[in-house]
Structure formats: structure tokens, C-alpha cells
Tab-separated table of N, CA and C in Angstrom:
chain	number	residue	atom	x	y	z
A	315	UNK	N	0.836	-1.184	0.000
A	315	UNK	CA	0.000	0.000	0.000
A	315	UNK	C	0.882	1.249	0.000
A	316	UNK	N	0.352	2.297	-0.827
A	316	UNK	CA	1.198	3.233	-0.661
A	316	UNK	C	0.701	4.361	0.424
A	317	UNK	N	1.447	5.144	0.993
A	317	UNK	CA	0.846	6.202	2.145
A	317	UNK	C	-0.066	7.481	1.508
A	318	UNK	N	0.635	7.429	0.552
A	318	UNK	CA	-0.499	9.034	-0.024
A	318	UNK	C	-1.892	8.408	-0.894
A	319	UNK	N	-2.677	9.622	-0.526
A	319	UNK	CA	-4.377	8.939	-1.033
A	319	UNK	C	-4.266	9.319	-2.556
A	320	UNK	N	-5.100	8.641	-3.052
A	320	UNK	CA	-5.073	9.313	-4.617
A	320	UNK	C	-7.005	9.081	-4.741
A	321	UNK	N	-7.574	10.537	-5.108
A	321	UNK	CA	-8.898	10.664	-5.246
A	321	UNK	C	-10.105	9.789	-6.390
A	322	UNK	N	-9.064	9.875	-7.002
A	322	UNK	CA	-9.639	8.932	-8.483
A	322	UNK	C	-8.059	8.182	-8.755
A	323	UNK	N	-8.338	6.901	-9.249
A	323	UNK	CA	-7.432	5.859	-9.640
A	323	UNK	C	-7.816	6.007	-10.771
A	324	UNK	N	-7.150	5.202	-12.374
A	324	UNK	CA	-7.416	4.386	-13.163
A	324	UNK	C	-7.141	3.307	-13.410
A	325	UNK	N	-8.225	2.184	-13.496
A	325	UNK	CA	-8.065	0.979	-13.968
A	325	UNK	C	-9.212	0.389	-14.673
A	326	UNK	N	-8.240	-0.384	-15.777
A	326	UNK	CA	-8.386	-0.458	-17.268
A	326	UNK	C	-9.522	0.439	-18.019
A	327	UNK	N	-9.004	1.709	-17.918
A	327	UNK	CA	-9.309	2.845	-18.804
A	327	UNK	C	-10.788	3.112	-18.045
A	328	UNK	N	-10.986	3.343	-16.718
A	328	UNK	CA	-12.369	3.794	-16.461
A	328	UNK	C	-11.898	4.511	-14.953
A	329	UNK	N	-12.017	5.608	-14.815
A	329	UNK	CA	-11.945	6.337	-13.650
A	329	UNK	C	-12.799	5.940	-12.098
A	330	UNK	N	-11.911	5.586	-11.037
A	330	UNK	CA	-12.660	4.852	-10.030
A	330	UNK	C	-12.412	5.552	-9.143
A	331	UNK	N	-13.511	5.677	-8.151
A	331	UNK	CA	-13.315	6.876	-6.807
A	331	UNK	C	-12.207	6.197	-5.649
A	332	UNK	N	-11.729	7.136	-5.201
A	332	UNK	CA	-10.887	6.352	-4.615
A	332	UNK	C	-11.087	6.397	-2.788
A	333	UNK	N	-12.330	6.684	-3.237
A	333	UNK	CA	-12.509	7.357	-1.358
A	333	UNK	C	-13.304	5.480	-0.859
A	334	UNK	N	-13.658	4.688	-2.317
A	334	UNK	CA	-14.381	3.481	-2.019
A	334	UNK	C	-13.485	2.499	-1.643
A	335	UNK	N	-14.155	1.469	-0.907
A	335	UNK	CA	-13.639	-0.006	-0.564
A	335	UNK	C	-13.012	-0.396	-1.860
A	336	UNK	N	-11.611	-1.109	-1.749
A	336	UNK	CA	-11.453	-1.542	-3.111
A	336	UNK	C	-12.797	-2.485	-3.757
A	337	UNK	N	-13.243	-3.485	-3.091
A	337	UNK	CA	-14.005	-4.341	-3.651
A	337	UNK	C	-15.267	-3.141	-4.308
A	338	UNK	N	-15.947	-2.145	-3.812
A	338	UNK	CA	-17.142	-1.403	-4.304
A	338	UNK	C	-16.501	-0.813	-5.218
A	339	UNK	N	-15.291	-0.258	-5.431
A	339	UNK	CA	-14.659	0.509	-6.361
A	339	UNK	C	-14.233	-0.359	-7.604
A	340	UNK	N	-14.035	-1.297	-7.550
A	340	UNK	CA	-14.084	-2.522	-8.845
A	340	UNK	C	-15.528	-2.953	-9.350
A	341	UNK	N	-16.172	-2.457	-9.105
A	341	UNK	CA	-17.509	-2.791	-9.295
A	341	UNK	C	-18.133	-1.439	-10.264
A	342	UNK	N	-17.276	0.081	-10.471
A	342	UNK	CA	-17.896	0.701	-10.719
A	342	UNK	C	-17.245	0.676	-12.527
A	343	UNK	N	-16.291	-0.366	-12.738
A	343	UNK	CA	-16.067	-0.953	-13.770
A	343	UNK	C	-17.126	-1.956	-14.614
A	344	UNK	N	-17.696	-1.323	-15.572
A	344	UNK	CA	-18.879	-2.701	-15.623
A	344	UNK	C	-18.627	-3.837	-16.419
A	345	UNK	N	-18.799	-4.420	-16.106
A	345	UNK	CA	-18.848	-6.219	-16.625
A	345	UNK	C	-18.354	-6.336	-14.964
A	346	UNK	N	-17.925	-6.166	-13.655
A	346	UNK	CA	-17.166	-6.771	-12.857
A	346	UNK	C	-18.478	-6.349	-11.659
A	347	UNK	N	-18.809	-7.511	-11.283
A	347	UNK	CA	-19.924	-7.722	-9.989
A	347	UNK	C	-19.084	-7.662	-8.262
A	348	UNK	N	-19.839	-7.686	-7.703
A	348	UNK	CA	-19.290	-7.384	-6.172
A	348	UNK	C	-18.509	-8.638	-5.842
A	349	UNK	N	-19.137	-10.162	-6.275
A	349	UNK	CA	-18.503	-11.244	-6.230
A	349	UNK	C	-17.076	-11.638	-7.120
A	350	UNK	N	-16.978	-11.145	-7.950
A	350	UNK	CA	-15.462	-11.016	-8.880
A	350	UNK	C	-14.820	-9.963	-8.630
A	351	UNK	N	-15.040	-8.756	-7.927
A	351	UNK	CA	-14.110	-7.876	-7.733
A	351	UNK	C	-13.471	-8.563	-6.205
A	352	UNK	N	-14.220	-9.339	-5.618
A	352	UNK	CA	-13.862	-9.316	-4.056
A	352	UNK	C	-12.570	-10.872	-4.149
A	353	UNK	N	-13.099	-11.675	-5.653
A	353	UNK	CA	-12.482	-12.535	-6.018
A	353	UNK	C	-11.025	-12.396	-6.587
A	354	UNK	N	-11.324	-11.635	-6.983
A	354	UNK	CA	-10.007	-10.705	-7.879
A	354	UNK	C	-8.851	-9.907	-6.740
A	355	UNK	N	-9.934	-9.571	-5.645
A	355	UNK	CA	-8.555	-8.770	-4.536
A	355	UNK	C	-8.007	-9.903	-4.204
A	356	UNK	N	-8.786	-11.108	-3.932
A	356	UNK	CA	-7.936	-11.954	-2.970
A	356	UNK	C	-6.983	-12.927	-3.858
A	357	UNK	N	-7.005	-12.846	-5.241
A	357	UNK	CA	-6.311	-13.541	-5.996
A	357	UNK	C	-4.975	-12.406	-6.096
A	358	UNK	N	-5.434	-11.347	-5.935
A	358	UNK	CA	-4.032	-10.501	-5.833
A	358	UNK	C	-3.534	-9.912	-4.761
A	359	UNK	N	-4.215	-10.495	-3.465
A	359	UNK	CA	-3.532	-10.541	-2.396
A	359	UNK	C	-4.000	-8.960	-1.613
A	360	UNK	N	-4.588	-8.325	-2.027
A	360	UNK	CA	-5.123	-7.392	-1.181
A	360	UNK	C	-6.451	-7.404	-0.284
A	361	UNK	N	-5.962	-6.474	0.806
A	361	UNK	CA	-6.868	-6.273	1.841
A	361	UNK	C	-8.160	-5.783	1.258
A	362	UNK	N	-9.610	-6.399	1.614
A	362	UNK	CA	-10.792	-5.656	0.897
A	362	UNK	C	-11.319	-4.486	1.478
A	363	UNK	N	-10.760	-4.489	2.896
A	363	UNK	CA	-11.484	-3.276	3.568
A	363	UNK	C	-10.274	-1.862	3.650
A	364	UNK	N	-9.464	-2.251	2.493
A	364	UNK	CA	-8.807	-0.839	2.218
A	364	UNK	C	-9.149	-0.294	0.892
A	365	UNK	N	-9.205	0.870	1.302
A	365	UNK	CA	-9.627	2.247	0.436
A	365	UNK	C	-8.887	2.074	-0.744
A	366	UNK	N	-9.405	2.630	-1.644
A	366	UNK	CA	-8.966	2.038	-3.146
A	366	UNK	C	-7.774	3.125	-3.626
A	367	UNK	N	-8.293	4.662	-2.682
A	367	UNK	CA	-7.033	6.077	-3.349
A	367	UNK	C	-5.727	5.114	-2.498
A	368	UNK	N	-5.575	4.443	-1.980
A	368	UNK	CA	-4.350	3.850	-0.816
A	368	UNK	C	-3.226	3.052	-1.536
A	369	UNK	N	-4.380	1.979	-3.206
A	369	UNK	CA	-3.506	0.687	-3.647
A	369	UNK	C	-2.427	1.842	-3.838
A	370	UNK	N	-1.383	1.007	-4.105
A	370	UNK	CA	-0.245	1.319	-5.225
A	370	UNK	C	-0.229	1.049	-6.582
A	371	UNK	N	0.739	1.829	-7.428
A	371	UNK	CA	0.235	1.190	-8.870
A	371	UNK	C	0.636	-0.123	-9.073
A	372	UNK	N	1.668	-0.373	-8.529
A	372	UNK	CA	2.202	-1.980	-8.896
A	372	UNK	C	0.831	-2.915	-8.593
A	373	UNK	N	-0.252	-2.643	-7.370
A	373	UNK	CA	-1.377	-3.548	-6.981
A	373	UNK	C	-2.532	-3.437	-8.620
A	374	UNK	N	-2.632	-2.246	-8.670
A	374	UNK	CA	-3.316	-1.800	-9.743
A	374	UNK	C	-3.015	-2.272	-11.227
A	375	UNK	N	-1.687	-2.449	-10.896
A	375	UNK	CA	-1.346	-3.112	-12.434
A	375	UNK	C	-1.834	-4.554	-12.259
A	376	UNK	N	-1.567	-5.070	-11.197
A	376	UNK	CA	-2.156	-6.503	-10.928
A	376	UNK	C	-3.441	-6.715	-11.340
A	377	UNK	N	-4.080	-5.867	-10.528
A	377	UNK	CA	-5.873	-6.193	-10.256
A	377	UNK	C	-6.020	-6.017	-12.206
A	378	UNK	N	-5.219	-5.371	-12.807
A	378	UNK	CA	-5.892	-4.941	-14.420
A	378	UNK	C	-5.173	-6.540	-14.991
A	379	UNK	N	-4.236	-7.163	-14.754
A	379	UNK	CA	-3.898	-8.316	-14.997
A	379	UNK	C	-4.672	-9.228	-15.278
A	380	UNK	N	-5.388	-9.372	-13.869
A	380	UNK	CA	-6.271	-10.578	-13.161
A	380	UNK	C	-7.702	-10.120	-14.233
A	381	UNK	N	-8.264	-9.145	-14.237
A	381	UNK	CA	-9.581	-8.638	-15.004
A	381	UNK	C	-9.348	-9.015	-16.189
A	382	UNK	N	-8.110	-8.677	-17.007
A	382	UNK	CA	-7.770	-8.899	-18.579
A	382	UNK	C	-7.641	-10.900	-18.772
A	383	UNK	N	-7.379	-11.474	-18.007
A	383	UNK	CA	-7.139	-12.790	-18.115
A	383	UNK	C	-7.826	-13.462	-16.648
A	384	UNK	N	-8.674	-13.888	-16.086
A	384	UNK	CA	-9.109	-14.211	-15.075
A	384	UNK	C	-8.933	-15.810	-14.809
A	385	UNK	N	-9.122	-16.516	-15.835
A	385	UNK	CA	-8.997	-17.735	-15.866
A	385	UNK	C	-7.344	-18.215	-15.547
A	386	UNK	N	-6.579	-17.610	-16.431
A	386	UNK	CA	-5.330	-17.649	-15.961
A	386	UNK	C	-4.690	-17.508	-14.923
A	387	UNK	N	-5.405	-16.630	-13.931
A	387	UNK	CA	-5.322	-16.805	-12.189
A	387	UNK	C	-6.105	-17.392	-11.642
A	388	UNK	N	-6.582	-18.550	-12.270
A	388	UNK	CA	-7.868	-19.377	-11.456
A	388	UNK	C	-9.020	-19.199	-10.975
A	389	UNK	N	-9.604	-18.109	-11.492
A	389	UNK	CA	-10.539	-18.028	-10.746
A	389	UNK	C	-11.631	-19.113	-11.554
A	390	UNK	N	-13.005	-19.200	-10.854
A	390	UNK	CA	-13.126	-19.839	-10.990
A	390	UNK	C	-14.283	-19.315	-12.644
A	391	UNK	N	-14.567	-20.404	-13.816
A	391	UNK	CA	-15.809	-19.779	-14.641
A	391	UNK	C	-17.083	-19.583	-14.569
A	392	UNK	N	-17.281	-20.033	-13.389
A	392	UNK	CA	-18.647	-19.390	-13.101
A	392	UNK	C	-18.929	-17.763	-12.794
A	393	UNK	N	-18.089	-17.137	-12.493
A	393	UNK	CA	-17.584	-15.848	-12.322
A	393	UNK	C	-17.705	-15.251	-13.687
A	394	UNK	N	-17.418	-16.009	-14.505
A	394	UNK	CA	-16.940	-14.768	-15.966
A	394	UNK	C	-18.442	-14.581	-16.570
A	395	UNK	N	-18.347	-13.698	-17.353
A	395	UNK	CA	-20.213	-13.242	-17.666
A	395	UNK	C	-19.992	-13.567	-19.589
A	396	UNK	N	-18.954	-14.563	-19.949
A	396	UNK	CA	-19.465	-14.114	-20.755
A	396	UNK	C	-18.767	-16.373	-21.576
A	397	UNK	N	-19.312	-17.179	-20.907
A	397	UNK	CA	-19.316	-18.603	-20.632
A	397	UNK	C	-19.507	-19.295	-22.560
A	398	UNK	N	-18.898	-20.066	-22.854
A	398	UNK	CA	-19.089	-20.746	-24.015
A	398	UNK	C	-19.602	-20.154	-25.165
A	399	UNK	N	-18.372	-18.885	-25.721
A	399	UNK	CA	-18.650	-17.952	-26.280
A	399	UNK	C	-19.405	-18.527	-27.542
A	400	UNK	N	-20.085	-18.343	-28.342
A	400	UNK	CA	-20.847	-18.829	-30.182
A	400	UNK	C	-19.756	-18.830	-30.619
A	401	UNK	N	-18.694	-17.707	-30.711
A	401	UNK	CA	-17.880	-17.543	-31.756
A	401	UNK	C	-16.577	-18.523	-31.921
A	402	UNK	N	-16.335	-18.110	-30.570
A	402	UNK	CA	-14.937	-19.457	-30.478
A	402	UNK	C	-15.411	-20.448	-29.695
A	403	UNK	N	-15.905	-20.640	-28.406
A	403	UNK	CA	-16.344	-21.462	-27.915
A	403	UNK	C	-15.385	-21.585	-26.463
A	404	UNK	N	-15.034	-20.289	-26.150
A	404	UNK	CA	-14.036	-20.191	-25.058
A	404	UNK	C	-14.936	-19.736	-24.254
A	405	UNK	N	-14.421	-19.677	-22.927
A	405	UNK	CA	-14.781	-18.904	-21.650
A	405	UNK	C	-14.340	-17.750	-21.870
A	406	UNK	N	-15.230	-16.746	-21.585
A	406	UNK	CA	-14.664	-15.065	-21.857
A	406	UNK	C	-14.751	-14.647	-20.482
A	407	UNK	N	-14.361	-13.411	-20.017
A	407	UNK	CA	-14.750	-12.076	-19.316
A	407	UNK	C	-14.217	-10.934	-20.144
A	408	UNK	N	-15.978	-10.159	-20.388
A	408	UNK	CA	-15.607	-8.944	-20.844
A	408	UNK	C	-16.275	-7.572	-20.402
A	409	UNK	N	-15.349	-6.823	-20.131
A	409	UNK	CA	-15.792	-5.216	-19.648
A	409	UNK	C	-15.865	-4.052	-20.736
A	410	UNK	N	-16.435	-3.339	-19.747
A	410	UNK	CA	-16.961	-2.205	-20.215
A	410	UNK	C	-17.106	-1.790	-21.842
A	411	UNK	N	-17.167	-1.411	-23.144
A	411	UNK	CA	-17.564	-0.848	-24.369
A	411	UNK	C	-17.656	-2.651	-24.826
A	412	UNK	N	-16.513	-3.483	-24.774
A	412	UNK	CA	-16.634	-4.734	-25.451
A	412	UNK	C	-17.854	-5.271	-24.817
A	413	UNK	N	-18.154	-5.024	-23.490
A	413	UNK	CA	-19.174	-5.818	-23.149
A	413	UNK	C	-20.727	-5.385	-23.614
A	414	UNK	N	-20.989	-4.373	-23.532
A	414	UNK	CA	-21.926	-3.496	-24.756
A	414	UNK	C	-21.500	-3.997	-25.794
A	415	UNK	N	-21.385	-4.201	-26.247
A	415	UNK	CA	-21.193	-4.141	-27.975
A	415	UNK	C	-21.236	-5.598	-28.575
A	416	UNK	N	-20.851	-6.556	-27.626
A	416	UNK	CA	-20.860	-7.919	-27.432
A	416	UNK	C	-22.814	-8.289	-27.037
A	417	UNK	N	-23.272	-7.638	-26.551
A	417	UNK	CA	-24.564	-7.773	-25.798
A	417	UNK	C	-25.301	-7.365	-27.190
A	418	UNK	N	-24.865	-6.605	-27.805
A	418	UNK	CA	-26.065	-6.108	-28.450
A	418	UNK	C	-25.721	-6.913	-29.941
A	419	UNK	N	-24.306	-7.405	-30.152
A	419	UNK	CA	-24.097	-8.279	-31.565
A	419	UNK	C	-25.298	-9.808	-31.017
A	420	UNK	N	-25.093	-9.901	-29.715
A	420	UNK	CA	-26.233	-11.142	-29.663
A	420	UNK	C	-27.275	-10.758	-29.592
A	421	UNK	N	-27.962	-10.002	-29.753
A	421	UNK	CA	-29.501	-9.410	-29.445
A	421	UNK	C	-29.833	-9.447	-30.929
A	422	UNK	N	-28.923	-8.802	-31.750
A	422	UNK	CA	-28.893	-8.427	-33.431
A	422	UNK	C	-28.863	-9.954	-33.874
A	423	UNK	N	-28.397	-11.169	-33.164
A	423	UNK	CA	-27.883	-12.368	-33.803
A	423	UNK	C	-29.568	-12.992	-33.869
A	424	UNK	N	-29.638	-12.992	-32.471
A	424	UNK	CA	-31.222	-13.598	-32.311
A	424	UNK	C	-32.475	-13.123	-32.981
A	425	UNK	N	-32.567	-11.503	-32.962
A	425	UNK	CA	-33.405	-10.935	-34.381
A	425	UNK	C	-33.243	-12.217	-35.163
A	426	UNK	N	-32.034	-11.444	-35.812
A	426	UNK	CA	-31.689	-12.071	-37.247
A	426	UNK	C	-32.326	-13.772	-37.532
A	427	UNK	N	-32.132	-14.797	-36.395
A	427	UNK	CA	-32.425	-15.957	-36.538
A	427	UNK	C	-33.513	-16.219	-36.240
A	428	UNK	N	-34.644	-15.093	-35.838
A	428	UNK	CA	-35.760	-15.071	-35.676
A	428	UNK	C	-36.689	-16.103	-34.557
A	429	UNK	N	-35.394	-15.490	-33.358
A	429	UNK	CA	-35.747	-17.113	-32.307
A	429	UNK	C	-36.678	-16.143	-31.564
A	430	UNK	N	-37.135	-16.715	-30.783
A	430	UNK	CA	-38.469	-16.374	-29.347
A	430	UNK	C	-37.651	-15.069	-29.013
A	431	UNK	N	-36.599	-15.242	-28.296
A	431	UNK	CA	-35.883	-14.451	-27.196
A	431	UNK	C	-35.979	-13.051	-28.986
A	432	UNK	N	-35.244	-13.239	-29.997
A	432	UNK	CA	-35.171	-12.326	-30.866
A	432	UNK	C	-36.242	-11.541	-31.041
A	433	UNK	N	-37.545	-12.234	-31.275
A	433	UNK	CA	-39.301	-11.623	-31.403
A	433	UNK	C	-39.305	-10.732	-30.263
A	434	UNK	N	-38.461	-11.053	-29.221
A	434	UNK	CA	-39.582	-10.499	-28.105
A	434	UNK	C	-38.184	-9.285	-28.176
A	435	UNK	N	-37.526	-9.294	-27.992
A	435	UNK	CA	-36.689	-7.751	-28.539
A	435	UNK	C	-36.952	-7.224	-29.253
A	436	UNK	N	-37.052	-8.301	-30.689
A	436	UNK	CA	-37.822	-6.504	-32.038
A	436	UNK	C	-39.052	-5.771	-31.639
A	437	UNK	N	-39.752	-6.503	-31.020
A	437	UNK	CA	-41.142	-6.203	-30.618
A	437	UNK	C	-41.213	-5.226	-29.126
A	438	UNK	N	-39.955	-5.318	-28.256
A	438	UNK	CA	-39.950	-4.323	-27.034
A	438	UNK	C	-40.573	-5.197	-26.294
A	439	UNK	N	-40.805	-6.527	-26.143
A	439	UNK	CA	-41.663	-7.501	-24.865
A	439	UNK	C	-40.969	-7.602	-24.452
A	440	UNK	N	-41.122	-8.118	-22.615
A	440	UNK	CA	-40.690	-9.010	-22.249
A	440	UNK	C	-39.975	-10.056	-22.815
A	441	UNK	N	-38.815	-10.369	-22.219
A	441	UNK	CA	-37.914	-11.250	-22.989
A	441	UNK	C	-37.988	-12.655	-21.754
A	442	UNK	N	-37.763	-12.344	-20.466
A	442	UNK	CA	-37.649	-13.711	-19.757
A	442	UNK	C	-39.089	-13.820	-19.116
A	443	UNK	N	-40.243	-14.261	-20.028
A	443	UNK	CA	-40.987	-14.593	-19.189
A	443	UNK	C	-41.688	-14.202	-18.247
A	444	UNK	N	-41.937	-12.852	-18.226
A	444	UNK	CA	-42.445	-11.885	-17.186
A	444	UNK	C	-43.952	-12.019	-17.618
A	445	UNK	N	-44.941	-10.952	-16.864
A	445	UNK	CA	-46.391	-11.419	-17.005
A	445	UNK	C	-46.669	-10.064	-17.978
A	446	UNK	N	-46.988	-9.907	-19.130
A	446	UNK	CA	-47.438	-8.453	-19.442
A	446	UNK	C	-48.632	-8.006	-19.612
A	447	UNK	N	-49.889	-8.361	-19.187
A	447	UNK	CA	-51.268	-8.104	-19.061
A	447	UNK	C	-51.297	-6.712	-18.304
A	448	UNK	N	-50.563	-6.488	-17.328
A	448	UNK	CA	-50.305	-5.622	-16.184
A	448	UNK	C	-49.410	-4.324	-16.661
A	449	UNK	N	-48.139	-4.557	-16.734
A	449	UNK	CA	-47.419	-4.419	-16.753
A	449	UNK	C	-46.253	-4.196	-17.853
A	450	UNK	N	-45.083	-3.295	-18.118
A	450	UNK	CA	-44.516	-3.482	-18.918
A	450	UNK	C	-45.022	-2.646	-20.322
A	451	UNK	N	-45.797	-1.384	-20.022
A	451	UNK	CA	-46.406	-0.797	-20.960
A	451	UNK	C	-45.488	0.367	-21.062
A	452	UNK	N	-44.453	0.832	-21.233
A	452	UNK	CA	-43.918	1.718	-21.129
A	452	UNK	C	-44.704	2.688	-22.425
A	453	UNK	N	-44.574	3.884	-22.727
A	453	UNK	CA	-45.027	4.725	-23.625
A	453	UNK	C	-46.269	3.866	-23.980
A	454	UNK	N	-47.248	3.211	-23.986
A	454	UNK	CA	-48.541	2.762	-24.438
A	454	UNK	C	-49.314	3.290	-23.516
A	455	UNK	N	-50.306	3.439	-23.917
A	455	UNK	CA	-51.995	4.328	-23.099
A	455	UNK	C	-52.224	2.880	-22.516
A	456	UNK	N	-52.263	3.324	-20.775
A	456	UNK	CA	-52.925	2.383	-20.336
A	456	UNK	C	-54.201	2.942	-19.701
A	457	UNK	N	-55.164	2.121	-19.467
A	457	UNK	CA	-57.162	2.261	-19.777
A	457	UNK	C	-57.574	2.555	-20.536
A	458	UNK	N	-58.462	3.332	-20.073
A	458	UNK	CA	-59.568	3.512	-21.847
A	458	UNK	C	-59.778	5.123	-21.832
A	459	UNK	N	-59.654	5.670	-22.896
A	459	UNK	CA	-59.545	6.916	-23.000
A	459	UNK	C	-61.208	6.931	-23.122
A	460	UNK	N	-61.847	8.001	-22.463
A	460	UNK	CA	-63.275	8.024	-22.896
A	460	UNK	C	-63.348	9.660	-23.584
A	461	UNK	N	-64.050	10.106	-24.833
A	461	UNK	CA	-63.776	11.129	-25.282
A	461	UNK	C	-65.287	11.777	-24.917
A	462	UNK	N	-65.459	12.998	-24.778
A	462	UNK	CA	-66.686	13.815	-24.364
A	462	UNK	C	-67.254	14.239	-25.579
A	463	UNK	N	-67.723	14.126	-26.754
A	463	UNK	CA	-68.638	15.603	-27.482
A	463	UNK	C	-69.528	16.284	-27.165
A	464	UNK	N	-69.624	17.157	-27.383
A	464	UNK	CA	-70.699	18.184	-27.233
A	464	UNK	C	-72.295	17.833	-28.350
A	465	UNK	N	-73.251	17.346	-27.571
A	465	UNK	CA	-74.123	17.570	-28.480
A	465	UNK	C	-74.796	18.824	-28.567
A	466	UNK	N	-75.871	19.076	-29.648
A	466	UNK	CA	-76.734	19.980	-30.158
A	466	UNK	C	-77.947	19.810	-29.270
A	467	UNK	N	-78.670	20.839	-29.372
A	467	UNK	CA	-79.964	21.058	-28.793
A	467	UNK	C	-80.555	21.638	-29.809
């Protein structure tokens, strides 16, 4: 640990507060959940209940190590978000812009192949099974509009 605070850190290209727990402060990286960041300190040997402005860069270069290759430090694949990729057929973990962009080439894939899960995206439904009788009307008129005219006498 180093002695001087640093307010904002960077790691792997996303600005992290540094006033947070390391573990909450790896989390504000997205693709990385509270359970893989807390996985990730202890694979690189840091304390979780220290403040994140505190690591040093040498820790920081680590923790971006462990995120860029996770499997390679063991953790375990149930952790990675992105499991028996279509394309290659590897175990992935991927963050932030790749992980967008990865999300939405499969959303575009399923359209395209015109599966259930695809229908119910082109269409704006519910995708897992939710109830939509109720619910789930975003921008649609919900009840019944009743209109007034004026009659004649």
C-alpha cells in the first residue's frame, strides 16, 4: 500500500473513486460484480477493507492483470459473464464498451435468426418470461380513453 491517497485511480481505462472499498470501487467498472471484484482482490492478495485512493500502482497493475485474463489466475468460470462464447467457444470475461457491444451483436444475432428471445426484442416484450397483461407498458396508453362531445340542442 502506498501512504499518499489518490482521489480517483485508473483501472483499465475507467476512472474509479478512490474514497471506495477496493471491492465497491471494482464494481464501478462494468462487466465486474461485487462477487469477482472481491475474487479478484484476494487472488491478488489485497486487503478488501482498504480504500482504493491507498492501492499502489504496482497492486493496480495486478488487479488490471487478473480482469484482462481471469482464468489464468484461477478463478473460478462461473464468475466470468461471458461462458461458451458462439464464436470461439471459449470462456470469456468482458468489460466495459466490449461488453456493450458484445450484448447487443447477440440481441442483433437472435433478431436475425428469428428465435423467441429475438421476437420479443424486435417487438420491445418481455424477454424472460415476465407477465405483461399488467405491466410493462412503457409509452402505451394504459385504460380507456373516454372522449366527451358536445351535443346539439
Amino acid at each position: 500500500m502506498s501512504k499518499e491517497f489518490r482521489h480517483i485511480i485508473r483501472i483499465t481505462g475507467t476512472d474509479v473513486d478512490g474514497a471506495l472499498k477496493a471491492p465497491y470501487a471494482l464494481t464501478k467498472i462494468k462487466g465486474i460484480s461485487l462477487n469477482l471484484a472481491n475474487a479478484i482482490l484476494k487472488k491478488a492478495g489485497i486487503d478488501p477493507d482498504v480504500r482504493a485512493g491507498f492501492l499502489a500502482e504496482a497492486k493496480v497493475e495486478k488487479i488490471e492483470e487478473i480482469i484482462k485474463e481471469p482464468t489464468k489466475f484461477g478463478l473460478p468460470n462461473w464468475l466470468l459473464n461471458k461462458r461458451k462464447d458462439l464464436e470461439t467457444g471459449k470462456d470469456l470475461h468482458l468489460i466495459r464498451a466490449d461488453l456493450t457491444l458484445r450484448t447487443k451483436m447477440d440481441i442483433d444475432k437472435m433478431t436475425e435468426i428469428k428465435s423467441w428471445r429475438g421476437y420479443r426484442h424486435a417487438y420491445g416484450l418481455k424477454v424472460r418470461g415476465q407477465r405483461t397483461r399488467n405491466t410493462g407498458r412503457k409509452g402505451k396508453a394504459v385504460g380507456v380513453r373516454v372522449t366527451t362531445k358536445k351535443r346539439r340542442m
